[in-house]
Structure formats: structure tokens, C-alpha cells
PDB file of C-alpha atoms and ligand atoms in Angstrom:
ATOM      1  CA  MET A 179      20.558  -6.256   5.060  1.00  0.00           C
ATOM      2  CA  ARG A 180      18.119  -4.305   6.246  1.00  0.00           C
ATOM      3  CA  GLU A 181      14.999  -5.394   8.761  1.00  0.00           C
ATOM      4  CA  LEU A 182      11.279  -3.619   7.568  1.00  0.00           C
ATOM      5  CA  PHE A 183       8.518  -4.350   9.455  1.00  0.00           C
ATOM      6  CA  LEU A 184       5.541  -4.109   7.319  1.00  0.00           C
ATOM      7  CA  THR A 185       2.007  -3.943   8.198  1.00  0.00           C
ATOM      8  CA  GLY A 186      -0.874  -4.644   5.281  1.00  0.00           C
ATOM      9  CA  ALA A 187       1.930  -7.239   4.559  1.00  0.00           C
ATOM     10  CA  THR A 188      -1.377  -9.295   2.738  1.00  0.00           C
ATOM     11  CA  GLY A 189      -2.908  -6.163   1.451  1.00  0.00           C
ATOM     12  CA  ARG A 190      -2.586  -4.973  -2.183  1.00  0.00           C
ATOM     13  CA  LEU A 191      -0.058  -2.767  -1.961  1.00  0.00           C
ATOM     14  CA  GLY A 192       1.671  -4.505   1.097  1.00  0.00           C
ATOM     15  CA  ARG A 193       2.324  -7.632  -1.112  1.00  0.00           C
ATOM     16  CA  THR A 194       3.687  -6.029  -3.680  1.00  0.00           C
ATOM     17  CA  VAL A 195       5.967  -4.267  -1.627  1.00  0.00           C
ATOM     18  CA  ARG A 196       6.308  -7.461  -0.735  1.00  0.00           C
ATOM     19  CA  THR A 197       7.591  -9.289  -3.688  1.00  0.00           C
ATOM     20  CA  GLN A 198       9.865  -6.670  -4.742  1.00  0.00           C
ATOM     21  CA  LEU A 199      12.026  -6.228  -1.814  1.00  0.00           C
ATOM     22  CA  GLU A 200      11.765  -9.841   0.246  1.00  0.00           C
ATOM     23  CA  SER A 201      15.305 -11.158  -1.603  1.00  0.00           C
ATOM     24  CA  SER A 202      17.201  -8.080  -0.475  1.00  0.00           C
ATOM     25  CA  TRP A 203      15.261  -6.895   2.456  1.00  0.00           C
ATOM     26  CA  ILE A 204      14.602  -8.891   6.034  1.00  0.00           C
ATOM     27  CA  ILE A 205      10.963  -8.328   6.230  1.00  0.00           C
ATOM     28  CA  HIS A 206       8.517  -8.615   9.323  1.00  0.00           C
ATOM     29  CA  PRO A 207       5.269  -8.999   7.786  1.00  0.00           C
ATOM     30  CA  CYS A 208       2.383  -8.027  10.184  1.00  0.00           C
ATOM     31  CA  SER A 209      -1.521  -9.074   8.826  1.00  0.00           C
ATOM     32  CA  LEU A 210      -4.363  -9.812  10.616  1.00  0.00           C
ATOM     33  CA  SER A 211      -5.293 -13.009   8.965  1.00  0.00           C
ATOM     34  CA  GLY A 212      -1.318 -13.319  10.777  1.00  0.00           C
ATOM     35  CA  GLY A 213      -2.504 -13.271  14.304  1.00  0.00           C
ATOM     36  CA  ASP A 214      -2.061  -9.282  14.681  1.00  0.00           C
ATOM     37  CA  ASP A 215      -5.206  -6.804  15.312  1.00  0.00           C
ATOM     38  CA  LEU A 216      -4.075  -3.908  14.877  1.00  0.00           C
ATOM     39  CA  THR A 217      -6.926  -2.163  16.332  1.00  0.00           C
ATOM     40  CA  THR A 218      -6.148  -3.234  20.012  1.00  0.00           C
ATOM     41  CA  ALA A 219      -2.229  -3.704  19.701  1.00  0.00           C
ATOM     42  CA  GLU A 220       0.779  -1.629  20.886  1.00  0.00           C
ATOM     43  CA  PRO A 221       3.741  -1.031  18.899  1.00  0.00           C
ATOM     44  CA  ARG A 222       6.379  -2.421  21.377  1.00  0.00           C
ATOM     45  CA  ASP A 223       4.446  -5.649  21.287  1.00  0.00           C
ATOM     46  CA  VAL A 224       4.448  -6.620  17.396  1.00  0.00           C
ATOM     47  CA  VAL A 225       7.226  -4.232  16.285  1.00  0.00           C
ATOM     48  CA  PRO A 226      10.583  -6.744  16.063  1.00  0.00           C
ATOM     49  CA  GLU A 227      13.641  -5.128  17.701  1.00  0.00           C
ATOM     50  CA  ASP A 228      15.993  -5.114  14.696  1.00  0.00           C
ATOM     51  CA  THR A 229      12.943  -3.186  12.804  1.00  0.00           C
ATOM     52  CA  ASP A 230      14.820  -0.206  10.894  1.00  0.00           C
ATOM     53  CA  PHE A 231      11.930   0.727   8.861  1.00  0.00           C
ATOM     54  CA  VAL A 232       8.548   0.960   9.237  1.00  0.00           C
ATOM     55  CA  LEU A 233       5.869   0.428   6.474  1.00  0.00           C
ATOM     56  CA  ASN A 234       2.628   1.309   7.482  1.00  0.00           C
ATOM     57  CA  CYS A 235      -0.230  -0.365   4.640  1.00  0.00           C
ATOM     58  CA  ALA A 236      -2.590  -1.651   7.005  1.00  0.00           C
ATOM     59  CA  ALA A 237      -6.117  -0.367   5.972  1.00  0.00           C
ATOM     60  CA  MET A 238      -9.719  -0.269   6.713  1.00  0.00           C
ATOM     61  CA  SER A 239      -9.215   0.128   2.628  1.00  0.00           C
ATOM     62  CA  SER A 240     -13.073   0.028   2.228  1.00  0.00           C
ATOM     63  CA  ARG A 241     -15.076   3.013   1.981  1.00  0.00           C
ATOM     64  CA  ALA A 242     -18.219   0.807   3.262  1.00  0.00           C
ATOM     65  CA  GLY A 243     -16.918  -1.217   5.788  1.00  0.00           C
ATOM     66  CA  CYS A 244     -15.543   2.380   7.788  1.00  0.00           C
ATOM     67  CA  ALA A 245     -18.961   3.200   7.400  1.00  0.00           C
ATOM     68  CA  SER A 246     -20.482   0.430   8.448  1.00  0.00           C
ATOM     69  CA  ASN A 247     -17.955  -0.326  11.507  1.00  0.00           C
ATOM     70  CA  PRO A 248     -17.295   3.835  12.052  1.00  0.00           C
ATOM     71  CA  SER A 249     -15.061   2.634  15.171  1.00  0.00           C
ATOM     72  CA  ALA A 250     -12.950  -0.221  14.328  1.00  0.00           C
ATOM     73  CA  ALA A 251     -11.800   2.111  11.124  1.00  0.00           C
ATOM     74  CA  PHE A 252     -11.249   4.856  13.689  1.00  0.00           C
ATOM     75  CA  ARG A 253      -8.657   2.796  15.592  1.00  0.00           C
ATOM     76  CA  LEU A 254      -6.827   0.960  12.757  1.00  0.00           C
ATOM     77  CA  ASN A 255      -6.540   3.712  10.332  1.00  0.00           C
ATOM     78  CA  SER A 256      -6.576   6.962  13.054  1.00  0.00           C
ATOM     79  CA  LEU A 257      -5.594   5.381  16.107  1.00  0.00           C
ATOM     80  CA  TRP A 258      -2.788   2.658  15.722  1.00  0.00           C
ATOM     81  CA  PRO A 259      -0.488   4.747  13.083  1.00  0.00           C
ATOM     82  CA  GLN A 260      -0.491   7.787  15.947  1.00  0.00           C
ATOM     83  CA  LYS A 261       1.193   5.032  18.186  1.00  0.00           C
ATOM     84  CA  LEU A 262       3.384   3.422  16.113  1.00  0.00           C
ATOM     85  CA  ALA A 263       4.202   7.340  14.842  1.00  0.00           C
ATOM     86  CA  ALA A 264       5.046   7.974  18.845  1.00  0.00           C
ATOM     87  CA  PHE A 265       6.029   4.861  18.610  1.00  0.00           C
ATOM     88  CA  CYS A 266       8.641   4.953  15.861  1.00  0.00           C
ATOM     89  CA  ALA A 267       9.925   8.769  16.799  1.00  0.00           C
ATOM     90  CA  GLY A 268      10.692   7.459  20.306  1.00  0.00           C
ATOM     91  CA  THR A 269      12.826   4.825  18.752  1.00  0.00           C
ATOM     92  CA  HIS A 270      14.165   6.684  15.439  1.00  0.00           C
ATOM     93  CA  THR A 271      13.259   4.283  13.969  1.00  0.00           C
ATOM     94  CA  ARG A 272      12.442   5.585  10.047  1.00  0.00           C
ATOM     95  CA  MET A 273       8.509   4.993   9.667  1.00  0.00           C
ATOM     96  CA  VAL A 274       6.724   6.111   6.164  1.00  0.00           C
ATOM     97  CA  HIS A 275       2.686   5.998   5.953  1.00  0.00           C
ATOM     98  CA  ILE A 276       0.146   5.917   3.655  1.00  0.00           C
ATOM     99  CA  SER A 277      -2.863   7.726   2.908  1.00  0.00           C
ATOM    100  CA  THR A 278      -5.513   8.394  -0.253  1.00  0.00           C
ATOM    101  CA  ASP A 279      -6.561  10.696  -2.075  1.00  0.00           C
ATOM    102  CA  LEU A 280      -9.629  10.194  -0.640  1.00  0.00           C
ATOM    103  CA  VAL A 281      -9.172  12.693   2.204  1.00  0.00           C
ATOM    104  CA  TYR A 282      -9.833  15.764  -0.872  1.00  0.00           C
ATOM    105  CA  SER A 283     -13.731  16.512  -0.923  1.00  0.00           C
ATOM    106  CA  GLY A 284     -13.068  16.410  -4.615  1.00  0.00           C
ATOM    107  CA  GLY A 285     -14.643  20.151  -4.922  1.00  0.00           C
ATOM    108  CA  ILE A 286     -11.450  22.426  -5.541  1.00  0.00           C
ATOM    109  CA  PRO A 287      -8.458  20.285  -7.961  1.00  0.00           C
ATOM    110  CA  PRO A 288      -6.292  20.118  -8.782  1.00  0.00           C
ATOM    111  CA  TYR A 289      -4.599  19.024  -4.975  1.00  0.00           C
ATOM    112  CA  THR A 290      -1.122  19.236  -3.990  1.00  0.00           C
ATOM    113  CA  GLU A 291       0.032  18.564  -0.943  1.00  0.00           C
ATOM    114  CA  LYS A 292      -0.702  22.813   0.132  1.00  0.00           C
ATOM    115  CA  SER A 293      -4.227  22.010  -0.645  1.00  0.00           C
ATOM    116  CA  PRO A 294      -7.013  21.693   2.374  1.00  0.00           C
ATOM    117  CA  ALA A 295      -8.312  18.092   2.820  1.00  0.00           C
ATOM    118  CA  VAL A 296     -11.881  17.554   3.696  1.00  0.00           C
ATOM    119  CA  PRO A 297     -13.042  14.122   3.323  1.00  0.00           C
ATOM    120  CA  ARG A 298     -16.169  13.316   2.424  1.00  0.00           C
ATOM    121  CA  SER A 299     -16.242   9.377   3.576  1.00  0.00           C
ATOM    122  CA  VAL A 300     -15.238   7.653   7.162  1.00  0.00           C
ATOM    123  CA  TYR A 301     -13.126   6.482   5.683  1.00  0.00           C
ATOM    124  CA  GLY A 302     -11.773   9.736   4.219  1.00  0.00           C
ATOM    125  CA  TRP A 303     -11.956  11.505   7.832  1.00  0.00           C
ATOM    126  CA  THR A 304     -10.134   7.882   9.230  1.00  0.00           C
ATOM    127  CA  LYS A 305      -7.405   8.235   7.119  1.00  0.00           C
ATOM    128  CA  LEU A 306      -6.778  12.135   7.637  1.00  0.00           C
ATOM    129  CA  LEU A 307      -6.552  12.051  11.492  1.00  0.00           C
ATOM    130  CA  GLY A 308      -4.649   9.529  10.937  1.00  0.00           C
ATOM    131  CA  ASP A 309      -1.899  10.985   8.443  1.00  0.00           C
ATOM    132  CA  VAL A 310      -1.971  14.386  10.855  1.00  0.00           C
ATOM    133  CA  ALA A 311      -1.596  12.727  14.050  1.00  0.00           C
ATOM    134  CA  VAL A 312       1.678  10.485  12.702  1.00  0.00           C
ATOM    135  CA  LEU A 313       2.739  14.429  11.492  1.00  0.00           C
ATOM    136  CA  ASN A 314       2.140  15.266  14.902  1.00  0.00           C
ATOM    137  CA  ARG A 315       3.343  12.764  16.849  1.00  0.00           C
ATOM    138  CA  ASN A 316       6.931  12.441  14.258  1.00  0.00           C
ATOM    139  CA  PRO A 317       8.031  15.150  11.958  1.00  0.00           C
ATOM    140  CA  ARG A 318      10.087  13.132  10.290  1.00  0.00           C
ATOM    141  CA  ALA A 319       7.983  10.322   8.713  1.00  0.00           C
ATOM    142  CA  CYS A 320       6.778  10.474   5.617  1.00  0.00           C
ATOM    143  CA  VAL A 321       2.745  10.359   4.949  1.00  0.00           C
ATOM    144  CA  VAL A 322       2.602   8.956   1.106  1.00  0.00           C
ATOM    145  CA  ARG A 323      -0.795   9.987  -0.260  1.00  0.00           C
ATOM    146  CA  THR A 324      -1.672   8.306  -3.191  1.00  0.00           C
ATOM    147  CA  SER A 325      -4.716   7.803  -5.507  1.00  0.00           C
ATOM    148  CA  VAL A 326      -6.376   4.458  -7.107  1.00  0.00           C
ATOM    149  CA  LEU A 327      -4.482   1.594  -7.315  1.00  0.00           C
ATOM    150  CA  THR A 328      -4.122  -0.299 -10.825  1.00  0.00           C
ATOM    151  CA  GLY A 329      -1.915  -3.517 -11.307  1.00  0.00           C
ATOM    152  CA  LYS A 330      -1.778  -7.192 -10.660  1.00  0.00           C
ATOM    153  CA  ALA A 331      -1.563  -7.483  -6.912  1.00  0.00           C
ATOM    154  CA  GLY A 332      -3.125 -10.675  -6.454  1.00  0.00           C
ATOM    155  CA  ALA A 333      -4.716  -9.497  -2.773  1.00  0.00           C
ATOM    156  CA  LYS A 334      -7.918 -10.778  -1.213  1.00  0.00           C
ATOM    157  CA  MET A 335      -8.984  -7.457  -2.162  1.00  0.00           C
ATOM    158  CA  THR A 336      -8.751  -7.007  -6.182  1.00  0.00           C
ATOM    159  CA  THR A 337      -7.929  -3.545  -7.511  1.00  0.00           C
ATOM    160  CA  PHE A 338      -9.166  -1.686 -10.277  1.00  0.00           C
ATOM    161  CA  SER A 339      -7.586  -2.695 -13.015  1.00  0.00           C
ATOM    162  CA  GLU A 340      -8.037  -6.243 -11.570  1.00  0.00           C
ATOM    163  CA  ASP A 341     -11.778  -5.787 -11.734  1.00  0.00           C
ATOM    164  CA  ILE A 342     -11.884  -4.370 -15.065  1.00  0.00           C
ATOM    165  CA  PHE A 343     -10.087  -7.571 -16.489  1.00  0.00           C
ATOM    166  CA  SER A 344     -11.923  -9.707 -14.310  1.00  0.00           C
ATOM    167  CA  GLY A 345     -15.381  -8.086 -15.623  1.00  0.00           C
ATOM    168  CA  ARG A 346     -16.172  -7.543 -11.564  1.00  0.00           C
ATOM    169  CA  ALA A 347     -16.245  -3.718 -13.115  1.00  0.00           C
ATOM    170  CA  SER A 348     -19.108  -3.725 -16.161  1.00  0.00           C
ATOM    171  CA  SER A 349     -20.471  -0.398 -15.546  1.00  0.00           C
ATOM    172  CA  PHE A 350     -17.756   2.773 -15.386  1.00  0.00           C
ATOM    173  CA  HIS A 351     -18.326   6.479 -14.391  1.00  0.00           C
ATOM    174  CA  VAL A 352     -18.009   8.964 -16.734  1.00  0.00           C
ATOM    175  CA  ASP A 353     -16.626  11.161 -14.155  1.00  0.00           C
ATOM    176  CA  CYS A 354     -14.780  10.674 -10.800  1.00  0.00           C
ATOM    177  CA  PHE A 355     -11.375  11.747 -12.092  1.00  0.00           C
ATOM    178  CA  ARG A 356      -8.630  10.236 -10.684  1.00  0.00           C
ATOM    179  CA  ASN A 357      -4.782   9.397 -11.206  1.00  0.00           C
ATOM    180  CA  HIS A 358      -4.864   5.779 -11.346  1.00  0.00           C
ATOM    181  CA  THR A 359      -1.246   4.192  -9.810  1.00  0.00           C
ATOM    182  CA  ASP A 360       0.722   1.589 -10.989  1.00  0.00           C
ATOM    183  CA  ILE A 361       0.834  -0.408  -7.575  1.00  0.00           C
ATOM    184  CA  ALA A 362       4.461  -1.639  -8.784  1.00  0.00           C
ATOM    185  CA  GLY A 363       5.479   1.849  -9.614  1.00  0.00           C
ATOM    186  CA  LEU A 364       3.827   2.868  -6.613  1.00  0.00           C
ATOM    187  CA  ALA A 365       6.156  -0.154  -4.443  1.00  0.00           C
ATOM    188  CA  ARG A 366       9.609   0.810  -6.094  1.00  0.00           C
ATOM    189  CA  PHE A 367       9.516   4.190  -5.222  1.00  0.00           C
ATOM    190  CA  LEU A 368       8.546   2.965  -1.317  1.00  0.00           C
ATOM    191  CA  SER A 369      11.578   1.307  -1.177  1.00  0.00           C
ATOM    192  CA  LYS A 370      13.174   4.974  -2.479  1.00  0.00           C
ATOM    193  CA  CYS A 371      11.520   6.204   0.422  1.00  0.00           C
ATOM    194  CA  LEU A 372      11.592   4.396   3.590  1.00  0.00           C
ATOM    195  CA  PHE A 373      15.583   4.669   2.304  1.00  0.00           C
ATOM    196  CA  SER A 374      15.641   8.874   1.849  1.00  0.00           C
ATOM    197  CA  SER A 375      15.486  11.228   4.806  1.00  0.00           C
ATOM    198  CA  MET A 376      12.004  12.777   3.098  1.00  0.00           C
ATOM    199  CA  SER A 377       9.310  14.385   5.557  1.00  0.00           C
ATOM    200  CA  GLY A 378       5.907  15.690   5.830  1.00  0.00           C
ATOM    201  CA  LEU A 379       3.374  14.666   3.443  1.00  0.00           C
ATOM    202  CA  VAL A 380       3.996  13.769  -0.139  1.00  0.00           C
ATOM    203  CA  LEU A 381       2.086  13.195  -2.872  1.00  0.00           C
ATOM    204  CA  ALA A 382       3.079  10.083  -5.413  1.00  0.00           C
ATOM    205  CA  ALA A 383       0.481   9.108  -7.803  1.00  0.00           C
ATOM    206  CA  ALA A 384       0.360   8.456 -11.794  1.00  0.00           C
ATOM    207  CA  PRO A 385       0.612  12.349 -13.273  1.00  0.00           C
ATOM    208  CA  TYR A 386      -2.368  12.508 -14.750  1.00  0.00           C
ATOM    209  CA  SER A 387      -6.242  11.775 -13.718  1.00  0.00           C
ATOM    210  CA  MET A 388      -8.607  10.033 -15.709  1.00  0.00           C
ATOM    211  CA  SER A 389     -12.282   9.305 -15.487  1.00  0.00           C
ATOM    212  CA  ARG A 390     -13.227   5.550 -14.356  1.00  0.00           C
ATOM    213  CA  ALA A 391     -14.768   5.194 -17.803  1.00  0.00           C
ATOM    214  CA  SER A 392     -11.899   6.017 -19.750  1.00  0.00           C
ATOM    215  CA  TYR A 393      -8.800   4.699 -17.673  1.00  0.00           C
ATOM    216  CA  ALA A 394     -11.141   0.846 -18.337  1.00  0.00           C
ATOM    217  CA  TYR A 395     -11.573   2.176 -22.473  1.00  0.00           C
ATOM    218  CA  THR A 396      -7.389   2.412 -22.134  1.00  0.00           C
ATOM    219  CA  LEU A 397      -7.324  -1.015 -20.764  1.00  0.00           C
ATOM    220  CA  LEU A 398     -10.167  -2.711 -22.527  1.00  0.00           C
ATOM    221  CA  LYS A 399     -10.426  -0.936 -25.882  1.00  0.00           C
ATOM    222  CA  LYS A 400     -13.569  -1.342 -27.041  1.00  0.00           C
ATOM    223  CA  ASP A 401     -17.256  -0.221 -26.185  1.00  0.00           C
ATOM    224  CA  ILE A 402     -17.466   0.039 -22.444  1.00  0.00           C
ATOM    225  CA  ASN A 403     -21.087   0.682 -20.268  1.00  0.00           C
ATOM    226  CA  LEU A 404     -21.031   4.088 -18.602  1.00  0.00           C
ATOM    227  CA  ILE A 405     -22.652   5.750 -15.522  1.00  0.00           C
ATOM    228  CA  ASN A 406     -22.409   8.630 -13.322  1.00  0.00           C
ATOM    229  CA  GLY A 407     -21.054   8.506 -10.500  1.00  0.00           C
ATOM    230  CA  PRO A 408     -23.388   8.374  -7.231  1.00  0.00           C
ATOM    231  CA  SER A 409     -22.677  12.221  -5.718  1.00  0.00           C
ATOM    232  CA  HIS A 410     -21.742  10.951  -2.436  1.00  0.00           C
ATOM    233  CA  ILE A 411     -18.549   9.878  -4.836  1.00  0.00           C
ATOM    234  CA  PRO A 412     -16.482  13.264  -5.174  1.00  0.00           C
ATOM    235  CA  HIS A 413     -16.206  13.420  -8.630  1.00  0.00           C
ATOM    236  CA  ASP A 414     -12.818  15.025  -9.569  1.00  0.00           C
ATOM    237  CA  LEU A 415     -10.264  14.123  -7.015  1.00  0.00           C
ATOM    238  CA  THR A 416      -7.368  15.259  -9.920  1.00  0.00           C
ATOM    239  CA  LEU A 417      -4.106  15.027  -7.732  1.00  0.00           C
ATOM    240  CA  ARG A 418      -1.017  17.809  -9.050  1.00  0.00           C
ATOM    241  CA  PRO A 419       1.554  15.204  -7.389  1.00  0.00           C
ATOM    242  CA  SER A 420       5.243  16.080  -6.627  1.00  0.00           C
ATOM    243  CA  VAL A 421       6.156  12.739  -6.869  1.00  0.00           C
ATOM    244  CA  LYS A 422       4.790  11.245 -10.775  1.00  0.00           C
ATOM    245  CA  ILE A 423       4.417   7.498 -10.635  1.00  0.00           C
ATOM    246  CA  VAL A 424       4.441   6.251 -14.243  1.00  0.00           C
ATOM    247  CA  LYS A 425       4.213   2.022 -15.636  1.00  0.00           C
ATOM    248  CA  GLU A 426       7.743   0.693 -16.237  1.00  0.00           C
TER     249      GLU A 426
HETATM  250  N1  NAP B 696      -6.126   0.377  -2.706  1.00  0.00           N
HETATM  251  C1  NAP B 696      -6.385   1.455  -3.267  1.00  0.00           C
HETATM  252  O1  NAP B 696      -6.813   1.744  -4.257  1.00  0.00           O
HETATM  253  C2  NAP B 696      -5.893   2.462  -2.354  1.00  0.00           C
HETATM  254  C3  NAP B 696      -5.804   3.990  -2.921  1.00  0.00           C
HETATM  255  C4  NAP B 696      -5.431   5.064  -2.057  1.00  0.00           C
HETATM  256  C5  NAP B 696      -4.483   4.507  -0.932  1.00  0.00           C
HETATM  257  N2  NAP B 696      -4.573   3.298  -0.870  1.00  0.00           N
HETATM  258  C6  NAP B 696      -4.067   3.233   0.685  1.00  0.00           C
HETATM  259  O2  NAP B 696      -2.794   2.289   0.362  1.00  0.00           O
HETATM  260  C7  NAP B 696      -2.780   1.956   1.759  1.00  0.00           C
HETATM  261  C8  NAP B 696      -2.514  -0.147   1.185  1.00  0.00           C
HETATM  262  O3  NAP B 696      -4.025  -0.133   0.795  1.00  0.00           O
HETATM  263  P1  NAP B 696      -4.375  -1.709   0.615  1.00  0.00           P
HETATM  264  O4  NAP B 696      -5.157  -1.144  -0.823  1.00  0.00           O
HETATM  265  O5  NAP B 696      -3.256  -2.352   0.204  1.00  0.00           O
HETATM  266  O6  NAP B 696      -5.040  -2.212   1.422  1.00  0.00           O
HETATM  267  P2  NAP B 696      -6.221  -4.017   1.800  1.00  0.00           P
HETATM  268  O7  NAP B 696      -6.080  -4.295   0.079  1.00  0.00           O
HETATM  269  O8  NAP B 696      -7.574  -3.938   1.862  1.00  0.00           O
HETATM  270  O9  NAP B 696      -5.413  -4.585   2.555  1.00  0.00           O
HETATM  271  C9  NAP B 696      -5.476  -3.978   4.291  1.00  0.00           C
HETATM  272  C10 NAP B 696      -4.303  -4.488   4.841  1.00  0.00           C
HETATM  273  O10 NAP B 696      -4.353  -4.372   5.967  1.00  0.00           O
HETATM  274  C11 NAP B 696      -4.657  -5.434   7.392  1.00  0.00           C
HETATM  275  N3  NAP B 696      -5.181  -5.201   8.175  1.00  0.00           N
HETATM  276  C12 NAP B 696      -7.041  -5.044   8.096  1.00  0.00           C
HETATM  277  N4  NAP B 696      -7.096  -4.461   9.498  1.00  0.00           N
HETATM  278  C13 NAP B 696      -6.834  -5.035  10.160  1.00  0.00           C
HETATM  279  C14 NAP B 696      -6.469  -5.313  11.270  1.00  0.00           C
HETATM  280  N5  NAP B 696      -7.183  -4.531  11.936  1.00  0.00           N
HETATM  281  N6  NAP B 696      -5.065  -5.209  11.940  1.00  0.00           N
HETATM  282  C15 NAP B 696      -4.001  -5.709  11.347  1.00  0.00           C
HETATM  283  N7  NAP B 696      -4.210  -5.338   9.552  1.00  0.00           N
HETATM  284  C16 NAP B 696      -5.046  -5.203   9.497  1.00  0.00           C
HETATM  285  C17 NAP B 696      -4.738  -6.935   6.237  1.00  0.00           C
HETATM  286  O11 NAP B 696      -4.667  -7.743   6.403  1.00  0.00           O
HETATM  287  P3  NAP B 696      -5.639  -8.976   6.526  1.00  0.00           P
HETATM  288  O12 NAP B 696      -5.379  -9.552   5.057  1.00  0.00           O
HETATM  289  O13 NAP B 696      -5.136 -10.060   6.577  1.00  0.00           O
HETATM  290  O14 NAP B 696      -6.872  -8.933   6.697  1.00  0.00           O
HETATM  291  C18 NAP B 696      -4.526  -6.368   4.696  1.00  0.00           C
HETATM  292  O15 NAP B 696      -2.623  -6.975   5.196  1.00  0.00           O
HETATM  293  C19 NAP B 696      -3.718   2.023   2.894  1.00  0.00           C
HETATM  294  O16 NAP B 696      -3.259   3.125   3.550  1.00  0.00           O
HETATM  295  C20 NAP B 696      -5.394   2.662   2.068  1.00  0.00           C
HETATM  296  O17 NAP B 696      -5.323   3.325   2.849  1.00  0.00           O
HETATM  297  C21 NAP B 696      -4.986   2.550  -1.383  1.00  0.00           C
END
């Protein structure tokens, strides 16, 4: 059986990947609550010896959390992926790392793999540094950049669609265009990606972008409360992904 070291295993994406793969792969889950703090850990101490594949889903994923603790965000989102990439290059272990559309400014959409990335948040900057470091240390690795995740994840942090259905999100930005991406579809792609020789930066997301309000309306099919997105949030992060993730 294939052995996967999965960081962020308790998070939204990690949980979804785990649910899909645990019957056919041996998964070595890694998370902060499971006792591994990757802001200080060394890969040689946490990656099990028989690991064939590494999927790095661990992240400080909240914009507000990164802004209030930039040092921890830098250590988890930038330094840890760099160390892991160097380790995987040295041990010839296949590595896939996850990134975000928030590395882009929102000023010149649509974004492709060739677009320049100029983040507008600490989160975006720490993720961009991580992406660059991974490919620098391990050019055979794959950095999968995606957009806002939707669908049922059942993790501590919720997806946008979970927020919509639970009523936690009740006002929706008329702008803030993003490629709302089905989390289960992305997890399916990641299992194929791990098993492929795909390398470099890959945009994998829903084929089309929508405003937050349009997306909420497609789910709720009723009148919704509209607001303008705040100026510090990119208003149009439309991606033209080379890997189109669709909901099955
Ligand atoms: N969610 C989105 O809409 C979205 C959109 C685009 C890209 N992404 C990217 O997708 C990836 C997965 O994001 P996600 O939404 O699944 O994240 P998440 O739900 O916030 O989960 C984060 C995971 O990282 C772990 N973690 C946090 N701090 C840690 C530390 N110091 N040491 C070890 N593990 C730590 C958490 O463990 P505990 O649960 O134990 O704290 C959890 O398993 C990230 O790279 C993110 O940037 C997410």
C-alpha cells in the first residue's frame, strides 16, 4: 500500500483527502492538535521512514490569524514548506504542496500560472514565499494553487458553503470574484497529482469565477443581503485554471 505523510490532516482539505484515501492508502496524519508543531519541527523528526508521498495541507489559513501573528505564519506557511521540500528532494519523496489565489493582488485578472503574484496580505505573502521556496528547493515538487474551498469538510474551520448553509455568513460581497472550488473534487485531483509526475506551479480550481453574492444565491435561491467587499480584500481573483475542478 502507498504511504502518505499528510500535514494539516485535521483541516478542511486534509480531512477531505483523508476520508477519500484512507481505505486504499496508509496515511500518516500530522496536525498541531495531534502533537506536531510544524513551526518548530524538522522534517526528519516527523516524516515516517517508509513515506512514499507527502501532501502539505498544513497552513495558518486565516488572514486575520496571519496578520496578528506574522512570525508564526512565516514559520508555518513559508519556512516549513521550504524545509519539507528540501527533505523530499534529498529522500526522492514525491511532494505536493497547496497554495492559494490570495497570492494575487486582484488587479489584473484572469490569473494563470504565468501571472505575477503580488499579495495584499500577510497570509498571501507567507504563502507565496512558501511556494517559491518549495519549487526552488525541489523542482520536481508540485505546487497546487486553488481558490476558496466549498463543500462539506466537517473540520474546526468551516468552508464558505458550510457558513452559508449554517447562517454564519449572512451578508455577501457583491464583488470578490473567486473560483469557488469543490473540496471533494480538489481532493480527488490531489490523489491523482500525487501519483503523477506533474511538477511546478499548477492552478487547480473551479473553471469559472463568481462573486461571493452570486455563489451564495446559487446555493440559497432566495434574497440575500448584499454588501461591498472591504478595500483591503482583492475584488477580482478570477483564475483561468489549467486543471478544472468540477463537482461530481
Ligand atoms: N480554506 C480555503 O478556502 C482555502 C483556499 C485556498 C487555499 N487554501 C489552502 O489549502 C490548504 C489547506 O487549507 P485548509 O483550509 O484545509 O486549512 P485549515 O482548515 O485551516 O487547517 C489547517 C491545518 O493545519 C494544521 N496546523 C495549523 N497550525 C499548525 C502547526 N503550527 N503545526 C502543525 N499543523 C498545524 C491544523 O492542525 P489543527 O487542526 O490541529 O490545529 C489543521 O490540520 C492551505 O495551504 C491553504 O492555504 C485553502
